[in-house]
Amino acid sequence: VNLKDYSTASGYSGTNTPAKSIDASDSTYWESNTTTNTWLQIDLGGSFAVTGIILTESVQRITSFKIQYYNGSSWVDIVSDGTIGTTAVAYIFDQTIRAQLFRLLVATASANPRIDEFEIYYDDLTSFYYMSLNSKATNFGVRGYYEII
């Protein structure tokens, strides 16, 4: 599956398209064209059992966000957090979430938010569903373990 065809967003600035959030390049990123209620969505092309997500934001702009999945009828919150920071951050779930669509919903940002990489994992953080050519997140901090209710 070429996931570059499966990334969409509520909008983007200039040439910083959603596909650039999954291209494994240190020099590219998705950038929104607005600072509030903007989203970046990844379609896995089928339903997968996901156990974690890693987000990379090299320039801290996001001030509040949610990670969500689509359950077939509505978006369900997995994580609600403040900033991502300037390094990769891992969100590990206590159980798998089987879904096809995942998104980052940015509620607020100090400037147009940008995401360098959006990686979705299954099983554990060593085996990931192809979100980029290689995982950029070789040095990341685990923000927390999230209980799925």
PDB file of C-alpha atoms in Angstrom:
ATOM      1  CA  VAL A   1       0.000   0.000   0.000  1.00  0.00           C
ATOM      2  CA  ASN A   2       1.370   3.390  -0.922  1.00  0.00           C
ATOM      3  CA  LEU A   3       0.185   5.408   2.057  1.00  0.00           C
ATOM      4  CA  LYS A   4       1.167   8.663   0.396  1.00  0.00           C
ATOM      5  CA  ASP A   5      -2.142   8.263  -1.442  1.00  0.00           C
ATOM      6  CA  TYR A   6      -3.946   7.759   1.874  1.00  0.00           C
ATOM      7  CA  SER A   7      -3.034  10.897   3.776  1.00  0.00           C
ATOM      8  CA  THR A   8      -5.463  13.812   3.824  1.00  0.00           C
ATOM      9  CA  ALA A   9      -5.923  16.958   5.866  1.00  0.00           C
ATOM     10  CA  SER A  10      -8.399  19.729   6.507  1.00  0.00           C
ATOM     11  CA  GLY A  11      -5.961  21.976   4.642  1.00  0.00           C
ATOM     12  CA  TYR A  12      -2.300  22.624   4.027  1.00  0.00           C
ATOM     13  CA  SER A  13       0.060  25.510   3.449  1.00  0.00           C
ATOM     14  CA  GLY A  14       1.960  25.872   0.179  1.00  0.00           C
ATOM     15  CA  THR A  15       3.625  22.628  -0.896  1.00  0.00           C
ATOM     16  CA  ASN A  16       3.556  21.120   2.617  1.00  0.00           C
ATOM     17  CA  THR A  17       0.976  18.465   1.787  1.00  0.00           C
ATOM     18  CA  PRO A  18      -0.301  15.668   4.063  1.00  0.00           C
ATOM     19  CA  ALA A  19       1.829  13.116   2.179  1.00  0.00           C
ATOM     20  CA  LYS A  20       4.936  14.798   3.558  1.00  0.00           C
ATOM     21  CA  SER A  21       4.020  13.628   7.074  1.00  0.00           C
ATOM     22  CA  ILE A  22       4.627  10.002   6.037  1.00  0.00           C
ATOM     23  CA  ASP A  23       7.594  10.268   3.669  1.00  0.00           C
ATOM     24  CA  ALA A  24      10.452   9.545   6.159  1.00  0.00           C
ATOM     25  CA  SER A  25      12.249  12.721   5.204  1.00  0.00           C
ATOM     26  CA  ASP A  26      13.854  14.994   7.797  1.00  0.00           C
ATOM     27  CA  SER A  27      13.411  17.986   5.522  1.00  0.00           C
ATOM     28  CA  THR A  28       9.667  17.758   4.767  1.00  0.00           C
ATOM     29  CA  TYR A  29       6.484  18.117   6.794  1.00  0.00           C
ATOM     30  CA  TRP A  30       2.753  18.704   6.612  1.00  0.00           C
ATOM     31  CA  GLU A  31       1.782  22.241   7.601  1.00  0.00           C
ATOM     32  CA  SER A  32      -1.787  23.331   8.170  1.00  0.00           C
ATOM     33  CA  ASN A  33      -3.168  26.543   6.766  1.00  0.00           C
ATOM     34  CA  THR A  34      -4.909  27.447  10.038  1.00  0.00           C
ATOM     35  CA  THR A  35      -4.132  27.358  13.770  1.00  0.00           C
ATOM     36  CA  THR A  36      -7.407  25.950  15.149  1.00  0.00           C
ATOM     37  CA  ASN A  37      -9.477  22.819  14.618  1.00  0.00           C
ATOM     38  CA  THR A  38      -7.295  21.428  11.864  1.00  0.00           C
ATOM     39  CA  TRP A  39      -6.635  17.748  11.242  1.00  0.00           C
ATOM     40  CA  LEU A  40      -4.261  15.322   9.558  1.00  0.00           C
ATOM     41  CA  GLN A  41      -5.747  11.929   8.676  1.00  0.00           C
ATOM     42  CA  ILE A  42      -4.152   8.624   7.701  1.00  0.00           C
ATOM     43  CA  ASP A  43      -6.126   5.906   5.930  1.00  0.00           C
ATOM     44  CA  LEU A  44      -4.424   2.529   6.374  1.00  0.00           C
ATOM     45  CA  GLY A  45      -6.262   1.111   3.361  1.00  0.00           C
ATOM     46  CA  GLY A  46      -7.832  -1.575   5.557  1.00  0.00           C
ATOM     47  CA  SER A  47      -8.534  -2.338   9.184  1.00  0.00           C
ATOM     48  CA  PHE A  48      -5.431  -3.014  11.313  1.00  0.00           C
ATOM     49  CA  ALA A  49      -4.879  -3.724  15.017  1.00  0.00           C
ATOM     50  CA  VAL A  50      -2.899  -0.657  16.117  1.00  0.00           C
ATOM     51  CA  THR A  51      -0.999  -0.447  19.425  1.00  0.00           C
ATOM     52  CA  GLY A  52       0.699   2.929  19.248  1.00  0.00           C
ATOM     53  CA  ILE A  53       1.382   6.141  17.397  1.00  0.00           C
ATOM     54  CA  ILE A  54       4.523   8.247  17.184  1.00  0.00           C
ATOM     55  CA  LEU A  55       4.304  11.924  16.249  1.00  0.00           C
ATOM     56  CA  THR A  56       7.270  14.097  15.319  1.00  0.00           C
ATOM     57  CA  GLU A  57       7.007  17.885  15.465  1.00  0.00           C
ATOM     58  CA  SER A  58      10.391  19.554  14.951  1.00  0.00           C
ATOM     59  CA  VAL A  59       9.051  23.053  15.592  1.00  0.00           C
ATOM     60  CA  GLN A  60       6.783  23.290  18.631  1.00  0.00           C
ATOM     61  CA  ARG A  61       3.560  24.960  17.565  1.00  0.00           C
ATOM     62  CA  ILE A  62       0.763  22.670  18.722  1.00  0.00           C
ATOM     63  CA  THR A  63      -0.710  23.655  22.092  1.00  0.00           C
ATOM     64  CA  SER A  64      -3.612  21.162  22.355  1.00  0.00           C
ATOM     65  CA  PHE A  65      -4.549  18.126  20.307  1.00  0.00           C
ATOM     66  CA  LYS A  66      -6.256  14.741  20.177  1.00  0.00           C
ATOM     67  CA  ILE A  67      -5.393  11.489  18.463  1.00  0.00           C
ATOM     68  CA  GLN A  68      -8.537   9.788  17.215  1.00  0.00           C
ATOM     69  CA  TYR A  69      -9.730   6.768  15.258  1.00  0.00           C
ATOM     70  CA  TYR A  70     -12.917   6.316  13.261  1.00  0.00           C
ATOM     71  CA  ASN A  71     -15.165   3.507  14.524  1.00  0.00           C
ATOM     72  CA  GLY A  72     -17.397   3.420  11.450  1.00  0.00           C
ATOM     73  CA  SER A  73     -19.825   6.090  12.583  1.00  0.00           C
ATOM     74  CA  SER A  74     -17.884   8.687  14.589  1.00  0.00           C
ATOM     75  CA  TRP A  75     -14.417   9.789  15.695  1.00  0.00           C
ATOM     76  CA  VAL A  76     -13.271   8.357  19.036  1.00  0.00           C
ATOM     77  CA  ASP A  77     -10.610  10.055  21.174  1.00  0.00           C
ATOM     78  CA  ILE A  78      -7.587   7.941  22.100  1.00  0.00           C
ATOM     79  CA  VAL A  79      -5.285  10.661  23.441  1.00  0.00           C
ATOM     80  CA  SER A  80      -5.891  14.246  24.556  1.00  0.00           C
ATOM     81  CA  ASP A  81      -2.707  16.188  25.200  1.00  0.00           C
ATOM     82  CA  GLY A  82      -1.097  19.630  25.170  1.00  0.00           C
ATOM     83  CA  THR A  83       2.145  20.021  23.293  1.00  0.00           C
ATOM     84  CA  ILE A  84       4.092  17.446  21.315  1.00  0.00           C
ATOM     85  CA  GLY A  85       7.395  19.285  21.650  1.00  0.00           C
ATOM     86  CA  THR A  86      10.422  19.250  19.404  1.00  0.00           C
ATOM     87  CA  THR A  87      11.189  15.514  19.519  1.00  0.00           C
ATOM     88  CA  ALA A  88       9.256  12.407  18.587  1.00  0.00           C
ATOM     89  CA  VAL A  89       6.658  11.346  21.147  1.00  0.00           C
ATOM     90  CA  ALA A  90       5.216   7.828  21.436  1.00  0.00           C
ATOM     91  CA  TYR A  91       1.690   7.084  22.573  1.00  0.00           C
ATOM     92  CA  ILE A  92       1.330   3.407  23.449  1.00  0.00           C
ATOM     93  CA  PHE A  93      -2.127   1.901  23.978  1.00  0.00           C
ATOM     94  CA  ASP A  94      -2.939  -0.744  26.583  1.00  0.00           C
ATOM     95  CA  GLN A  95      -4.905  -2.722  24.007  1.00  0.00           C
ATOM     96  CA  THR A  96      -5.115  -2.786  20.259  1.00  0.00           C
ATOM     97  CA  ILE A  97      -7.446  -0.512  18.357  1.00  0.00           C
ATOM     98  CA  ARG A  98      -8.753  -2.081  15.167  1.00  0.00           C
ATOM     99  CA  ALA A  99      -9.483   0.668  12.652  1.00  0.00           C
ATOM    100  CA  GLN A 100      -8.684   1.953   9.179  1.00  0.00           C
ATOM    101  CA  LEU A 101      -8.738   5.711   9.792  1.00  0.00           C
ATOM    102  CA  PHE A 102      -6.626   7.600  12.337  1.00  0.00           C
ATOM    103  CA  ARG A 103      -6.197  11.330  12.693  1.00  0.00           C
ATOM    104  CA  LEU A 104      -4.447  14.040  14.606  1.00  0.00           C
ATOM    105  CA  LEU A 105      -6.953  16.760  15.517  1.00  0.00           C
ATOM    106  CA  VAL A 106      -5.183  19.985  16.464  1.00  0.00           C
ATOM    107  CA  ALA A 107      -7.477  22.112  18.611  1.00  0.00           C
ATOM    108  CA  THR A 108      -5.064  25.018  19.061  1.00  0.00           C
ATOM    109  CA  ALA A 109      -1.595  26.044  17.962  1.00  0.00           C
ATOM    110  CA  SER A 110       0.638  29.090  18.379  1.00  0.00           C
ATOM    111  CA  ALA A 111       1.226  29.154  14.586  1.00  0.00           C
ATOM    112  CA  ASN A 112       0.173  26.913  11.721  1.00  0.00           C
ATOM    113  CA  PRO A 113       0.898  23.412  13.072  1.00  0.00           C
ATOM    114  CA  ARG A 114       3.304  21.148  11.268  1.00  0.00           C
ATOM    115  CA  ILE A 115       3.975  17.440  11.642  1.00  0.00           C
ATOM    116  CA  ASP A 116       7.209  15.944  10.364  1.00  0.00           C
ATOM    117  CA  GLU A 117       6.136  12.312  10.745  1.00  0.00           C
ATOM    118  CA  PHE A 118       2.933  10.489  11.699  1.00  0.00           C
ATOM    119  CA  GLU A 119       3.736   6.825  12.373  1.00  0.00           C
ATOM    120  CA  ILE A 120       1.206   4.136  13.264  1.00  0.00           C
ATOM    121  CA  TYR A 121       2.382   0.897  14.892  1.00  0.00           C
ATOM    122  CA  TYR A 122       1.034  -2.574  15.449  1.00  0.00           C
ATOM    123  CA  ASP A 123       2.193  -5.307  17.888  1.00  0.00           C
ATOM    124  CA  ASP A 124       4.888  -3.157  19.523  1.00  0.00           C
ATOM    125  CA  LEU A 125       7.109  -0.230  18.680  1.00  0.00           C
ATOM    126  CA  THR A 126       9.621  -2.408  16.855  1.00  0.00           C
ATOM    127  CA  SER A 127       7.245  -3.614  14.156  1.00  0.00           C
ATOM    128  CA  PHE A 128       5.266  -0.873  12.519  1.00  0.00           C
ATOM    129  CA  TYR A 129       2.795  -0.706   9.716  1.00  0.00           C
ATOM    130  CA  TYR A 130       4.481   1.186   6.900  1.00  0.00           C
ATOM    131  CA  MET A 131       3.904   4.858   7.584  1.00  0.00           C
ATOM    132  CA  SER A 132       7.238   5.969   6.211  1.00  0.00           C
ATOM    133  CA  LEU A 133      10.155   4.329   4.470  1.00  0.00           C
ATOM    134  CA  ASN A 134      11.901   3.897   7.815  1.00  0.00           C
ATOM    135  CA  SER A 135      10.955   4.980  11.283  1.00  0.00           C
ATOM    136  CA  LYS A 136      12.453   8.416  11.903  1.00  0.00           C
ATOM    137  CA  ALA A 137      11.681   8.046  15.580  1.00  0.00           C
ATOM    138  CA  THR A 138      14.840   6.283  16.690  1.00  0.00           C
ATOM    139  CA  ASN A 139      15.094   8.514  19.740  1.00  0.00           C
ATOM    140  CA  PHE A 140      11.709   9.241  21.234  1.00  0.00           C
ATOM    141  CA  GLY A 141      10.109   9.745  24.611  1.00  0.00           C
ATOM    142  CA  VAL A 142       7.135   7.693  25.689  1.00  0.00           C
ATOM    143  CA  ARG A 143       4.531  10.220  26.784  1.00  0.00           C
ATOM    144  CA  GLY A 144       2.382   7.587  28.452  1.00  0.00           C
ATOM    145  CA  TYR A 145       0.385   4.444  28.255  1.00  0.00           C
ATOM    146  CA  TYR A 146      -3.224   5.061  27.370  1.00  0.00           C
ATOM    147  CA  GLU A 147      -6.065   2.923  28.627  1.00  0.00           C
ATOM    148  CA  ILE A 148      -8.632   2.298  25.944  1.00  0.00           C
ATOM    149  CA  ILE A 149     -12.107   2.318  27.450  1.00  0.00           C
TER     150      ILE A 149
END
